[in-house]
Short mmCIF file of C-alpha atoms and ligand atoms in Angstrom, two decimals:
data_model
loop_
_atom_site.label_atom_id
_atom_site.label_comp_id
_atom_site.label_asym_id
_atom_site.label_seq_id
_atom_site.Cartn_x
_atom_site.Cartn_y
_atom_site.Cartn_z
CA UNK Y 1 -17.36 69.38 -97.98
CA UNK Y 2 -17.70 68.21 -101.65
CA UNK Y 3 -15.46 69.96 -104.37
CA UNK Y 4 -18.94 69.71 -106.72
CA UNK Y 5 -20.73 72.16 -108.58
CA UNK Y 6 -22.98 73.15 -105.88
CA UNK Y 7 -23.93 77.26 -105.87
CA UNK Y 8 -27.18 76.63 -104.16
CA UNK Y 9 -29.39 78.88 -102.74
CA UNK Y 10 -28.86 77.85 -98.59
CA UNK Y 11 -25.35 79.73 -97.94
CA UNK Y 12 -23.50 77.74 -95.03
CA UNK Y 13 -21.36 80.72 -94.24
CA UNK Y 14 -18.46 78.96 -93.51
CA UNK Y 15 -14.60 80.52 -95.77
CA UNK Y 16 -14.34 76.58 -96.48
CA UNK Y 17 -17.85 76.28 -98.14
CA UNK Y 18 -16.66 79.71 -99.68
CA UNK Y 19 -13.65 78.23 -101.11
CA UNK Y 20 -15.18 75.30 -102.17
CA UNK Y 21 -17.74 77.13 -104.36
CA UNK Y 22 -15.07 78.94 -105.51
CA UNK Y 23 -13.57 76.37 -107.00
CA UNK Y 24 -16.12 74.79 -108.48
CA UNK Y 25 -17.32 77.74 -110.34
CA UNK Y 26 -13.68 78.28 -111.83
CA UNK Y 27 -13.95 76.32 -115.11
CA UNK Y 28 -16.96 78.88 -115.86
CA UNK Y 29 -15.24 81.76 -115.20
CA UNK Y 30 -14.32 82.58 -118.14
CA UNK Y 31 -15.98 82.84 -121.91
CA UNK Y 32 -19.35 80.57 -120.44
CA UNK Y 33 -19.67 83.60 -118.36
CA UNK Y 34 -19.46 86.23 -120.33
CA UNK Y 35 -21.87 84.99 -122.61
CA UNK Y 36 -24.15 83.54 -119.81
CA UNK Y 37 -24.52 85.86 -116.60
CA UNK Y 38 -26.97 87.98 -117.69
CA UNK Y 39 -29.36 85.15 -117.75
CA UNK Y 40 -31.63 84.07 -114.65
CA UNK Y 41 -33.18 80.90 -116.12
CA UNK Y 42 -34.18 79.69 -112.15
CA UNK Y 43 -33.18 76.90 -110.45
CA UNK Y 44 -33.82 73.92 -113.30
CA UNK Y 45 -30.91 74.98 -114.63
CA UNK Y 46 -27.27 75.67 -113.00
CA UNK Y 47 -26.62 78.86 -112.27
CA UNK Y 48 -24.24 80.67 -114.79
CA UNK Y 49 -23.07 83.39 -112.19
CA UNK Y 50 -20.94 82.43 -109.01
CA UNK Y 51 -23.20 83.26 -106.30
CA UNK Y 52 -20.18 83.96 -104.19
CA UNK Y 53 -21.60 87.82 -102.83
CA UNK Y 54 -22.23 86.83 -99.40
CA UNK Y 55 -18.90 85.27 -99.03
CA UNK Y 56 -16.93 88.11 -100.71
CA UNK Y 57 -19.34 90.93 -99.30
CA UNK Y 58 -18.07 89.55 -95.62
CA UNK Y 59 -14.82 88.68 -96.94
CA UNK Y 60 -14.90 85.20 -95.78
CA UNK Y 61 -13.09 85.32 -99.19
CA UNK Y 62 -11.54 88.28 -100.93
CA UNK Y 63 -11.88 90.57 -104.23
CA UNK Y 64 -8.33 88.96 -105.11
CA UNK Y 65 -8.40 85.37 -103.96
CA UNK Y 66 -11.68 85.36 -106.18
CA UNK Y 67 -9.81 87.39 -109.19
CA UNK Y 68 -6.85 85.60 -108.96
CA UNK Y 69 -7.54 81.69 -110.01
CA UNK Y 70 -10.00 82.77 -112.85
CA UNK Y 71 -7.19 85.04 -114.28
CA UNK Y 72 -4.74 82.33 -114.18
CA UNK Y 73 -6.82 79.78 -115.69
CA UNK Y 74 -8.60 81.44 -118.24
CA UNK Y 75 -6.23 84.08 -119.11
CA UNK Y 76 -6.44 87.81 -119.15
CA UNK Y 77 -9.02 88.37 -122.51
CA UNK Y 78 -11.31 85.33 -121.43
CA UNK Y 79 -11.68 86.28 -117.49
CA UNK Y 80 -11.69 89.71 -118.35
CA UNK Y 81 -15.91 90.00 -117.61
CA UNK Y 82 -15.96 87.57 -114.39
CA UNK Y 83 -12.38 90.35 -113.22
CA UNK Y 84 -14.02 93.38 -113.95
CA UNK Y 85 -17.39 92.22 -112.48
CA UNK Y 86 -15.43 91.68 -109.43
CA UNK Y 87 -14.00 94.98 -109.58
CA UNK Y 88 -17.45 96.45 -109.63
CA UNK Y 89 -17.94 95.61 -106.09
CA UNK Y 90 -14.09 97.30 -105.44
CA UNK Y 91 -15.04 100.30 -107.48
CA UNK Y 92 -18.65 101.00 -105.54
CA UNK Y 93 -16.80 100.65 -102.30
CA UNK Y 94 -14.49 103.10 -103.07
CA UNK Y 95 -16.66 105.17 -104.71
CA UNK Y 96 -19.15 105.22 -101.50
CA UNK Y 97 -15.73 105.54 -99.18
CA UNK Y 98 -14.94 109.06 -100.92
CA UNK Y 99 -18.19 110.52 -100.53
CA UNK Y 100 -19.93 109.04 -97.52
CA UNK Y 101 -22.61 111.80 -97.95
CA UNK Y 102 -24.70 109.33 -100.14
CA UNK Y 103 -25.30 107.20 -97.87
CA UNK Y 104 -25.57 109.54 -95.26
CA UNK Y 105 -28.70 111.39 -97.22
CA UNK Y 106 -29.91 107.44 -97.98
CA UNK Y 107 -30.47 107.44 -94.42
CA UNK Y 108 -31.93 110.63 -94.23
CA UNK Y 109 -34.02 109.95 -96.73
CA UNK Y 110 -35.29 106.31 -95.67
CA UNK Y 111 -36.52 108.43 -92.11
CA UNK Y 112 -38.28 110.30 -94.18
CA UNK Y 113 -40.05 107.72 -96.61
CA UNK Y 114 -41.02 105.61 -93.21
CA UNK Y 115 -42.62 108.72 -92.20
CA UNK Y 116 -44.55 109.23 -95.14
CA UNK Y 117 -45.52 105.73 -94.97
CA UNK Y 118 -47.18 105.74 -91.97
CA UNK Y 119 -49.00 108.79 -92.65
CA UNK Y 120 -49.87 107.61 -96.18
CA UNK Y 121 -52.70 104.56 -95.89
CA UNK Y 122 -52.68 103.84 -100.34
CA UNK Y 123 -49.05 104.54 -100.09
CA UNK Y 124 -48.42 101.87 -96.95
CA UNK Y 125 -51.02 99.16 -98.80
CA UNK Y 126 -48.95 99.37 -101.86
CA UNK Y 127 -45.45 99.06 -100.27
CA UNK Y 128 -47.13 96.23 -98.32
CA UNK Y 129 -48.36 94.13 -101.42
CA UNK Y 130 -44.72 94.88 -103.44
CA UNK Y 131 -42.85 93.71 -99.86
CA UNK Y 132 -45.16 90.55 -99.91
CA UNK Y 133 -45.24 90.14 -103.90
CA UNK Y 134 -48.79 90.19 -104.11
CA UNK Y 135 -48.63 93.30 -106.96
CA UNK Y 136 -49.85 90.78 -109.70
CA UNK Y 137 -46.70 91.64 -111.87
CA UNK Y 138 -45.20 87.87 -112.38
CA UNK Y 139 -41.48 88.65 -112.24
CA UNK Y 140 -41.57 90.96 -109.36
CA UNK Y 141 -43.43 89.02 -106.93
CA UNK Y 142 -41.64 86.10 -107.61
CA UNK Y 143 -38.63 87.80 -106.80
CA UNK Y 144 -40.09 89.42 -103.94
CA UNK Y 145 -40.53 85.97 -102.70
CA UNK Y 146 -37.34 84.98 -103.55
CA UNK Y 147 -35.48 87.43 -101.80
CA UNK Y 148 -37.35 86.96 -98.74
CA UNK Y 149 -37.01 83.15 -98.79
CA UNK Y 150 -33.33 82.81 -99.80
CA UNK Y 151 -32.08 86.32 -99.24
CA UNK Y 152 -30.21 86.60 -102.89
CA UNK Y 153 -31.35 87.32 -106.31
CA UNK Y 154 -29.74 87.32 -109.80
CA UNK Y 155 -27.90 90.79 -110.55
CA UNK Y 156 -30.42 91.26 -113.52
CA UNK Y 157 -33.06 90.28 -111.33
CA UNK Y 158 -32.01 92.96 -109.05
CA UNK Y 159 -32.16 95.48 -111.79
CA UNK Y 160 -35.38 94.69 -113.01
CA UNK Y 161 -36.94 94.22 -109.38
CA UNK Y 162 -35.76 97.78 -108.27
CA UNK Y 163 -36.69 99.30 -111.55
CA UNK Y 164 -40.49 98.34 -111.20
CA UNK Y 165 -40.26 99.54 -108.41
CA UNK Y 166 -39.22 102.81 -108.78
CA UNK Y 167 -40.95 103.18 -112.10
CA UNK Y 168 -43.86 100.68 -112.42
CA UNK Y 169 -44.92 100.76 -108.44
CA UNK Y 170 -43.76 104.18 -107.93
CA UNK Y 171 -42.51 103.38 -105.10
CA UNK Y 172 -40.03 105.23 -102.93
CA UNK Y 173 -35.95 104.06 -104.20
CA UNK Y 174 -35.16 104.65 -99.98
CA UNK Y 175 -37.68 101.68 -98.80
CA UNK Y 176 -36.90 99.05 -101.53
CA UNK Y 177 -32.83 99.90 -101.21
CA UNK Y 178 -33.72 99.20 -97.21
CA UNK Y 179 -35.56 96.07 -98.17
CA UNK Y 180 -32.61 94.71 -99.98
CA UNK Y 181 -30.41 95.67 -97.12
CA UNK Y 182 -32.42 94.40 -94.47
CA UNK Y 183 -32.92 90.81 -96.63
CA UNK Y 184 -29.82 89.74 -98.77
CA UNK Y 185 -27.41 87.96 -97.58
CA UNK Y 186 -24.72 89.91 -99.21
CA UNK Y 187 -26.24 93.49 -98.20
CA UNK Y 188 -23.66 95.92 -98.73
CA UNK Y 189 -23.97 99.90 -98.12
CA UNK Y 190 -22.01 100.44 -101.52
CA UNK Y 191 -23.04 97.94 -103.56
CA UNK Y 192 -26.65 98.48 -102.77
CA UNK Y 193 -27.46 102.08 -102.37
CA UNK Y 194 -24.89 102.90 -105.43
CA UNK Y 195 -26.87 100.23 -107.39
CA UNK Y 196 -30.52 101.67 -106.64
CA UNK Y 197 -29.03 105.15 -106.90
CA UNK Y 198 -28.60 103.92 -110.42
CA UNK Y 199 -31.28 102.30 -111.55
CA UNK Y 200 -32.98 105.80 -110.48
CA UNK Y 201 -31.03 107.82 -112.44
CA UNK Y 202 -28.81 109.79 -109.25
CA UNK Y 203 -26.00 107.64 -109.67
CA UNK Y 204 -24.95 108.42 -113.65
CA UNK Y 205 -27.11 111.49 -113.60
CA UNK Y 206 -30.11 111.04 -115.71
CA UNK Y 207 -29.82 107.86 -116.94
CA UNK Y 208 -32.32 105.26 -115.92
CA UNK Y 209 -32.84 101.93 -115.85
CA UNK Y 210 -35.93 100.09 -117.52
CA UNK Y 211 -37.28 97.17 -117.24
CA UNK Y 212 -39.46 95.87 -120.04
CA UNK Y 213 -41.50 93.10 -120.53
CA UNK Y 214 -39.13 91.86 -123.60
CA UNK Y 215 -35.92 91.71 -121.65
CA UNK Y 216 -37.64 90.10 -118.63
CA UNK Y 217 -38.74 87.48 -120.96
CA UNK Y 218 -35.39 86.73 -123.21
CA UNK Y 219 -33.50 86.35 -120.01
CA UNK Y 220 -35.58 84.33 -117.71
CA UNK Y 221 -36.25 81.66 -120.43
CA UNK Y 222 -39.58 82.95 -120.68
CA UNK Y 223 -40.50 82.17 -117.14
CA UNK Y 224 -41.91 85.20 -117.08
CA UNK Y 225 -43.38 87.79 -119.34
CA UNK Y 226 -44.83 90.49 -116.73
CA UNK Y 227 -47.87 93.18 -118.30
CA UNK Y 228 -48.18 96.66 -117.04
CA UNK Y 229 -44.53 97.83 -116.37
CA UNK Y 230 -44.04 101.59 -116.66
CA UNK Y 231 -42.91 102.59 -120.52
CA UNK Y 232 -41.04 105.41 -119.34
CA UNK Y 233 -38.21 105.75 -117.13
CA UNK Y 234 -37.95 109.70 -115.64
CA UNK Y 235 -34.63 109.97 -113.64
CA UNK Y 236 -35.07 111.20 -109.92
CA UNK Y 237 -33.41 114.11 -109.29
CA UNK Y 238 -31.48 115.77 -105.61
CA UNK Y 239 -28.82 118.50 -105.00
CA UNK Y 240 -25.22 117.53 -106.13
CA UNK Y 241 -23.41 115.98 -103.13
CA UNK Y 242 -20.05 117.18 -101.62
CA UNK Y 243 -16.91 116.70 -104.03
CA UNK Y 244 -14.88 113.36 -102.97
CA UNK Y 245 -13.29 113.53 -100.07
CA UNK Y 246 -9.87 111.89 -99.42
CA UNK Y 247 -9.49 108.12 -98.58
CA UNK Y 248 -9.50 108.29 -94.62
CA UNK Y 249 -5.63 107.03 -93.14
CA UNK Y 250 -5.78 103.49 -91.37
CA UNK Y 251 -3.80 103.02 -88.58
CA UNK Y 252 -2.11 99.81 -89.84
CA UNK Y 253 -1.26 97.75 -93.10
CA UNK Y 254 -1.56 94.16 -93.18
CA UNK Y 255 1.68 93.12 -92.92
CA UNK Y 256 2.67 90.80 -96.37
CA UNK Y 257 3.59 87.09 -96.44
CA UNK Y 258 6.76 86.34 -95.29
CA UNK Y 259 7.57 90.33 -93.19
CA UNK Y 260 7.10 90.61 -89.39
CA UNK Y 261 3.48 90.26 -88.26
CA UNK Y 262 2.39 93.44 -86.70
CA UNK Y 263 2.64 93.78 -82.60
CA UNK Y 264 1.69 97.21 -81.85
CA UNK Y 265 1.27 96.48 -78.36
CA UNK Y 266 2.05 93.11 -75.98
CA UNK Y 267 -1.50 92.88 -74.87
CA UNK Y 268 -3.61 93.28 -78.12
CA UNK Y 269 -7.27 92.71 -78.29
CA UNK Y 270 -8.80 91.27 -82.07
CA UNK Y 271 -12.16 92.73 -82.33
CA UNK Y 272 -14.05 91.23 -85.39
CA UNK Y 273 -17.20 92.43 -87.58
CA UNK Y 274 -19.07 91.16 -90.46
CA UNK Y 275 -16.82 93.58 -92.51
CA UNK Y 276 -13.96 91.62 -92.46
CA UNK Y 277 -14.30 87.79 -91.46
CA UNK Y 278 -10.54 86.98 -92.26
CA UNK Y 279 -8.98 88.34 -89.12
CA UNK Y 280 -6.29 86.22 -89.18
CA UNK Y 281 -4.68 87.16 -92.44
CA UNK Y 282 -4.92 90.93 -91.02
CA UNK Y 283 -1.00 90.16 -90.24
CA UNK Y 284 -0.98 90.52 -86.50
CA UNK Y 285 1.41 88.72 -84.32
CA UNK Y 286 -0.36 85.44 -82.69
CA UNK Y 287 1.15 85.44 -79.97
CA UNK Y 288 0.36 89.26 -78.84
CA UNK Y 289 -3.46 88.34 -79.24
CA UNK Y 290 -4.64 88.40 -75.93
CA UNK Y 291 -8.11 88.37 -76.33
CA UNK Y 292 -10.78 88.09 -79.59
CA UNK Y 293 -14.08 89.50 -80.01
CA UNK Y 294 -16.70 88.86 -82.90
CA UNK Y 295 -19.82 91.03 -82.51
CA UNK Y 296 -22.26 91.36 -85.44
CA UNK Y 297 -24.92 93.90 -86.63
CA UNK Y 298 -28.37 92.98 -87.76
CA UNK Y 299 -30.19 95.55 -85.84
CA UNK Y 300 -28.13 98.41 -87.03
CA UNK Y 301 -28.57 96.91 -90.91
CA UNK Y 302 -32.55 96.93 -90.06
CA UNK Y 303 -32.88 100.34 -88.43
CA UNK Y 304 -35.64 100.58 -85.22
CA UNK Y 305 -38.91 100.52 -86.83
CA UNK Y 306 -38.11 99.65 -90.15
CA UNK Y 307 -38.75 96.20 -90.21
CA UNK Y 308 -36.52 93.16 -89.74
CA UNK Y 309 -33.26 91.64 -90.67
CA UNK Y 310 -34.88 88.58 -92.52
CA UNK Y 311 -33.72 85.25 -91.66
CA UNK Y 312 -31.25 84.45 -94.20
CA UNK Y 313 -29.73 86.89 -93.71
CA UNK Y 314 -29.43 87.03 -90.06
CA UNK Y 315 -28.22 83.22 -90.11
CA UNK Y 316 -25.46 84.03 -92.76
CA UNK Y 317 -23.97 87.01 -90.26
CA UNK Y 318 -24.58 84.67 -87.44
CA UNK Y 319 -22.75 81.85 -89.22
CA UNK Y 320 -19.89 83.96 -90.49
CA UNK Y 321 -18.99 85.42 -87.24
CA UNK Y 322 -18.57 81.84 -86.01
CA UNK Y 323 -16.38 81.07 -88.51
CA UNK Y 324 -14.16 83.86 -88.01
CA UNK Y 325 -13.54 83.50 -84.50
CA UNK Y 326 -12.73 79.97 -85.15
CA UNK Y 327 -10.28 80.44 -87.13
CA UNK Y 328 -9.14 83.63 -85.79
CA UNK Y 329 -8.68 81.62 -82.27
CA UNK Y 330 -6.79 79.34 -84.21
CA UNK Y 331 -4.15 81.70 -84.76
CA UNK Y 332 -3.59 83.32 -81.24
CA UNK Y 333 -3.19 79.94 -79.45
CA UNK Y 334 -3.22 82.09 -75.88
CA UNK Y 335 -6.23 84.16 -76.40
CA UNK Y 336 -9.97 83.73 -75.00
CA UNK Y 337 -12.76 84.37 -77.55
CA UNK Y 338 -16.10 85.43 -77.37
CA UNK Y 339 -18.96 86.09 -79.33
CA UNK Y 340 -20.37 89.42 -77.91
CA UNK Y 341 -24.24 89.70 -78.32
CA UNK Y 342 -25.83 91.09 -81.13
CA UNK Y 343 -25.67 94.46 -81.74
CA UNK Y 344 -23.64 95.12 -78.40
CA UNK Y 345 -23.40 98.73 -77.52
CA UNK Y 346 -19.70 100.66 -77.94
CA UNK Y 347 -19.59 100.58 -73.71
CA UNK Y 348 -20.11 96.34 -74.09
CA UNK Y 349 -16.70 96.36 -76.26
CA UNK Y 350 -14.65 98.83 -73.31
CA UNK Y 351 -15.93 96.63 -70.50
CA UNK Y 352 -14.24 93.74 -72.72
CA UNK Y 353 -11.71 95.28 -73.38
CA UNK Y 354 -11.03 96.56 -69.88
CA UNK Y 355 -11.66 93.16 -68.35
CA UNK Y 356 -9.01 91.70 -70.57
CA UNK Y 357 -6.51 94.23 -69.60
CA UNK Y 358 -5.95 95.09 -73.38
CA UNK Y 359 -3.28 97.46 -74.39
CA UNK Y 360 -4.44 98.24 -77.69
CA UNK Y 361 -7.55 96.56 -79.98
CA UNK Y 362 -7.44 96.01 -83.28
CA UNK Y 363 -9.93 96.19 -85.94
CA UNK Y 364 -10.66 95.79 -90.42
CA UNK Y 365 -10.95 99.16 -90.97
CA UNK Y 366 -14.42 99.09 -91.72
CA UNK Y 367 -16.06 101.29 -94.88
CA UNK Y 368 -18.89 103.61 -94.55
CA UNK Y 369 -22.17 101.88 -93.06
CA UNK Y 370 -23.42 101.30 -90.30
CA UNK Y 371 -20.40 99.19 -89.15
CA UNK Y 372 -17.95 101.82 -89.30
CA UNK Y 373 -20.35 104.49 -87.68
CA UNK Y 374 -20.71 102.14 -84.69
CA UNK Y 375 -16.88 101.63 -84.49
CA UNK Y 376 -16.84 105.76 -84.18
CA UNK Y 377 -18.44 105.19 -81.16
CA UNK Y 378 -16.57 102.17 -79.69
CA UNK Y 379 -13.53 104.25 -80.65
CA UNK Y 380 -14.69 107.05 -77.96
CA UNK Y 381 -15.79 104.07 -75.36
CA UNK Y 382 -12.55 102.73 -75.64
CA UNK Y 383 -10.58 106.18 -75.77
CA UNK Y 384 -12.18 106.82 -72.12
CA UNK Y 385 -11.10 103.80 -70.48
CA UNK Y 386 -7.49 104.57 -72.49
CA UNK Y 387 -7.42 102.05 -74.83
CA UNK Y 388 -6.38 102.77 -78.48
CA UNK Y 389 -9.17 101.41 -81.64
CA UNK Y 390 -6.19 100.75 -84.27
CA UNK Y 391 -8.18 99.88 -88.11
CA UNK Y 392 -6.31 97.84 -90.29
CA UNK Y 393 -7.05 98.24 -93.99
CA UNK Y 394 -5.83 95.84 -96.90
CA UNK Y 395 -3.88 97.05 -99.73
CA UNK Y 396 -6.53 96.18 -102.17
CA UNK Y 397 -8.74 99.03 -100.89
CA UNK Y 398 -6.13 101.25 -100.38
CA UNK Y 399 -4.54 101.32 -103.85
CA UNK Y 400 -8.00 100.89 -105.30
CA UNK Y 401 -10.53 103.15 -103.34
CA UNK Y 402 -8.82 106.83 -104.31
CA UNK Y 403 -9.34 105.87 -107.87
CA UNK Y 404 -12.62 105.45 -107.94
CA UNK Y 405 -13.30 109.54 -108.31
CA UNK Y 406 -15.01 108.91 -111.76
CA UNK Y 407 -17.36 106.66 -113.88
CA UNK Y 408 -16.99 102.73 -113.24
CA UNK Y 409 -15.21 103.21 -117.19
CA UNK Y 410 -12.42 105.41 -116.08
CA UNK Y 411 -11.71 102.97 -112.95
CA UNK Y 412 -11.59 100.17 -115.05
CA UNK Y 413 -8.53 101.35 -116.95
CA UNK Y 414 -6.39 101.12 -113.66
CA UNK Y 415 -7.94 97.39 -113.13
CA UNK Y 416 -4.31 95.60 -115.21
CA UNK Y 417 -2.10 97.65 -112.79
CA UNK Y 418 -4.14 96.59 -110.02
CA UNK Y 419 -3.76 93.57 -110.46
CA UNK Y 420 -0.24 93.73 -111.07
CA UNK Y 421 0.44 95.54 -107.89
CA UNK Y 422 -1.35 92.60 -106.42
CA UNK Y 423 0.60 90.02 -107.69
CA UNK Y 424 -1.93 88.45 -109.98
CA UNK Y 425 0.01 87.32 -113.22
CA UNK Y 426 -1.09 85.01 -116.13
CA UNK Y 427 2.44 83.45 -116.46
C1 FAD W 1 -30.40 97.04 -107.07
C2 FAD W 1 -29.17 96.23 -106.85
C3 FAD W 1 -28.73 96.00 -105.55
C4 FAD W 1 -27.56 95.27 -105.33
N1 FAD W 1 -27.15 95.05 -104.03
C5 FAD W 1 -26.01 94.37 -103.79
C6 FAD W 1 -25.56 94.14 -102.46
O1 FAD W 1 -26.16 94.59 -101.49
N2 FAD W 1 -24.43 93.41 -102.29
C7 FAD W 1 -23.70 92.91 -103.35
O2 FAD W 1 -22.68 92.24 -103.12
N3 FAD W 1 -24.09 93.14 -104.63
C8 FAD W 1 -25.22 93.84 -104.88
N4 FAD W 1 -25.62 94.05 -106.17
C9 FAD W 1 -24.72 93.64 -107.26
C10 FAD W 1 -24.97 92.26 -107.86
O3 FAD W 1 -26.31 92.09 -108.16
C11 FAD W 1 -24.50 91.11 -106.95
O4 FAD W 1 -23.19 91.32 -106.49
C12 FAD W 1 -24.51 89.80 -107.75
O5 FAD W 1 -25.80 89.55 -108.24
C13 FAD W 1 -24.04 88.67 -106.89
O6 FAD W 1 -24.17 87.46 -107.58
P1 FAD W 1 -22.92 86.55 -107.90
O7 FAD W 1 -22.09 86.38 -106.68
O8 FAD W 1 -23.42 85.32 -108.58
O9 FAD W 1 -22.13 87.45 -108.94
P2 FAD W 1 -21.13 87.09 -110.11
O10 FAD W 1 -21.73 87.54 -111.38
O11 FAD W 1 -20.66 85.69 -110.03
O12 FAD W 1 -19.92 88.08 -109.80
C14 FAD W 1 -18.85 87.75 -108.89
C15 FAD W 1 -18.78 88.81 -107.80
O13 FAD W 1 -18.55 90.10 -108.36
C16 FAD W 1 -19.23 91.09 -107.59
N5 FAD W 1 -20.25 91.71 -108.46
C17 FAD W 1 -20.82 91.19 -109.56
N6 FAD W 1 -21.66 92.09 -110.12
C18 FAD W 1 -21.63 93.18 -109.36
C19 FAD W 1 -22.28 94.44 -109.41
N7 FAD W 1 -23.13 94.77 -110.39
N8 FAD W 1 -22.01 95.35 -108.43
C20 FAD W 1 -21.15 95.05 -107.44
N9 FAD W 1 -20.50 93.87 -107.34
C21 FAD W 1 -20.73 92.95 -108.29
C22 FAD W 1 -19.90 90.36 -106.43
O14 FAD W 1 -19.03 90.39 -105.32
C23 FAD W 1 -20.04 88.95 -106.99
O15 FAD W 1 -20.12 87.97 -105.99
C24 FAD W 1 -26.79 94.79 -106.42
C25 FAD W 1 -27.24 95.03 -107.72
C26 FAD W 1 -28.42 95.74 -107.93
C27 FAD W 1 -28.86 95.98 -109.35
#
C-alpha cells in the first residue's frame, strides 16, 4: 500500500487502504477544503473531497479517527468544514435512529412507487431512460453512468442528480433514493433517505432543492451546462411523523483503552455486519471469543423485485466483510471464523450459533435499516435455542444520537463538546 494521494474511484475495501487514504487526504483537510468541496471538476483533476464514505459508512474507519487527525493538524477554525461535514453523517444517523418511522414510510412508499411502475407503461419508460442516463440532460446521465459504473458520486452531484429528478423528470423521490441505495458504495439508510427527503422538501419542511443550469456549470468546470431543468422547485408534502422517540438502550459499551475488555459470558460468539467492520475494537475479551461470524446484506439493501445491488457495491460489502473477519480473527486467537452466505436467514445464525455451543453472541448495535430489522429477527432465532443477541454501541453514537432532535444547526452547537468528550484536542 502506497501512502500517495490516491482517492480513486475502485474502493479496495480493505481499513488499511482506508487508512491510507486517510492520510493522504489530511494536508487538504483543512482551508483547500473548505474552499474546494463543492466542486466536481471530474477525474482530470484530483479530487478536492476525501472520498472516504464507503469506508466510514461501514466503519472500516470511524466518524472520530477521521475527525481527529484533521483537527489536530489544521486546528479547530481551519478543519472546522471537513469536522462538521463529518458530523453530518453523525447527525442524520441520529436523527433517523429517533424516528425510525421515516424510513419505515420510505419503505412503504418505495412498494408503492414499484407498483405504480409496473402499472404505469410512460411512467416505467421514463424511470428506465433516467436509470440508464439516456434522458438527454448532460449532467444527469453522466452521473447516472457514473453511479452505476463506480457506485459513488460527488455530494453536489448527488444534490443536483436527485433534484432533476424529482423536479425536472418528475420522477418518484422513493425509486431514485432506492437507486442510490441499491448502487453506492457507501449506501446508508440515514444518510440517503434524510438527504432525498431533503432535496424534496420533507426533510426541512418546504424547502427545496434546485438544480439550475448555472450552478451545474460553475461547479463542474463547465463540463456540463444541462438545458431543460425544471425552474421551479414545489416541496412534496406527507403527514407529520411520530415525535422522536428515545435512543433505544444497548446491551454493552465498548469498553475504553486501557479498562477490562468485556466477557459477558466464557463462550461468546462475534457476529459481524456491514454496520460495523471494526469488531475488534468493540472491547471484548479475545480470549472468550469462541467463534466469529461475518454475514452481509445485499439482498435486503435491493429489496425482491426492485432491481439489483450493482456491482460496486456488492464487491465493496463483499470485500469489507473479509477484512473484518481477518482482523477480527486476529484478535480471538482460539476462535473459528466463517463467512456465512449472503443474506443468511436469522435460523442460519442459531444453527451457528448452536453448533458452536455459544453462551452469548455479540453484535454493533446496528441503526435503523435493514440491518438492524434483520438482527430483530436473529434476536428471536437465537432467543429460542436460548442464546442471548447482546448489541454493543460506541460512545460516539450514544452521546451524539439523542441530540440530534432538531435542525442539523442546533446539533452543530454540541459538535466542540463532542469532541471534547471524545478526547479530540488541538493541544
Ligand atoms: C441525495 C443524496 C444522497 C446521499 N446518500 C449518501 C449515502 O447513502 N451515504 C453517505 O455516506 N452519504 C450520502 N450522501 C452524503 C454525501 O454526498 C456523501 O457522504 C459524500 O459525497 C461522500 O464523499 P466524500 O467521502 O468525499 O465526502 P467528504 O466531503 O470528504 O466528507 C467526509 C465524510 O463526511 C461525511 N459527509 C460529508 N458530507 C455529508 C453529507 N452531506 N451527509 C452525510 N455525511 C456527509 C461522509 O462520511 C464523508 O465521507 C448523500 C447526499 C445526497 C445529496
Amino acid at each position: 500500500m502506497m501512502d500517495v494521494l490516491d482517492n480513486s474511484l475502485v474502493f479496495p475495501a480493505t481499513r488499511a487502504e482506508g487508512l491510507a487514504r486517510l492520510r493522504a487526504f489530511l494536508p487538504r483537510a483543512g482551508q483547500s477544503y473548505a474552499k474546494e468541496r463543492n466542486h466536481d471538476r471530474g477525474d482530470a483533476e484530483p479530487s478536492a473531497v476525501s472520498r472516504l464514505s464507503p469506508y466510514i459508512r461501514h466503519r472500516l474507519i470511524l466518524e472520530e479517527e477521521v475527525i481527529r487527525p484533521a483537527f489536530v493538524r489544521h486546528g479547530p477554525r481551519h478543519s472546522a468544514r471537513f469536522v462538521e461535514e463529518v458530523m453530518w453523517r453523525t447527525y442524520w444517523k441520529g436523527w433517523l435512529e429517533l424516528r425510525p418511522d421515516a424510513f419505515l414510510r420510505y419503505e412503504a412508499d418505495l412498494v408503492t412507487a414499484v407498483e405504480r411502475l409496473q402499472a404505469d407503461a410512460a411512467l416505467s419508460r421514463d424511470y428506465e431512460a433516467a436509470v440508464a442516463g439516456r434522458t438527454g440532460i448532460d449532467a444527469f446521465d453522466a452521473f447516472a453512468r457514473s453511479l452505476a459504473a463506480d457506485g459513488w458520486l460527488h455530494n453536489h452531484a448527488r444534490m443536483w442528480f436527485a433534484s432533476i429528478w424529482i423536479f425536472t423528470l418528475r420522477l418518484p423521490w422513493e425509486l431514485g433514493a432506492d437507486l442510490f441505495l441499491r448502487s453506492l458504495v457507501d449506501a446508508d439508510p440515514a444518510s440517503n433517505t434524510l438527504s432525498w427527503r431533503w432535496v424534496a422538501g420533507l426533510q426541512t419542511k418546504g424547502k427545496t432543492y434546485l438544480a439550475t443550469a448555472d450552478n451545474i456549470a460553475a461547479f463542474t468546470g463547465g463540463r456540463f451546462r444541462p438545458e431543460g431543468l425544471a425552474t421551479r422547485a414545489e416541496p412534496l408534502e406527507e403527514a407529520p411523523l411520530p415525535p422522536p422517540r428515545g435512543l433505544p438502550a444497548a446491551d454493552l459499551a465498548p469498553a475504553a483503552d486501557g479498562a477490562p475488555r468485556l466477557r459477558p459470558a466464557d463462550r461468546v460468539g462475534l457476529l459481524v455486519t456491514e454496520e460495523d467492520c471494526l469488531a475488534e475494537a468493540l472491547g471484548l475479551d479475545g480470549d472468550a471469543v469462541a467463534a466469529i461470524a461475518a454475514v452481509a446484506h445485499p439482498g435486503a439493501r435491493a429489496r425482491a423485485g426492485f432491481g439489483e445491488t450493482g456491482a460496486a457495491a456488492r464487491a465493496f460489502l463483499s470485500g469489507a466483510l473479509d477484512d473484518a473477519l481477518a482482523r477480527a480473527a486476529a484478535t480471538a486467537p482460539a476462535a473459528s471464523a466463517v463467512r456465512l452466505p449472503d443474506d443468511a436467514d436469522a435460523a442460519a445464525v442459531a444453527d451457528w450459533a448452536v453448533a458452536h455451543d455459544l453462551e452469548a453472541l455479540v453484535t454493533a448495535y446496528a441503526p435503523v435499516g435493514p440491518v438492524a430489522a434483520w438482527l430483530d429477527q436473529a434476536r428471536a432465532a437465537l432467543g429460542d435455542a436460548g442464546i442471548p443477541l447482546l448489541t454493543a454501541r460506541r460512545a460516539w453514537d450514544t452521546r451524539a444520537w439523542p441530540l440530534a432532535t432538531k435542525g442539523y444547526f442546533a446539533f452543530r452547537e454540541s459538535i466542540p463538546k463532542l469532541l471534547d468528550q471524545a478526547g479530540i484536542r488541538a493541544d
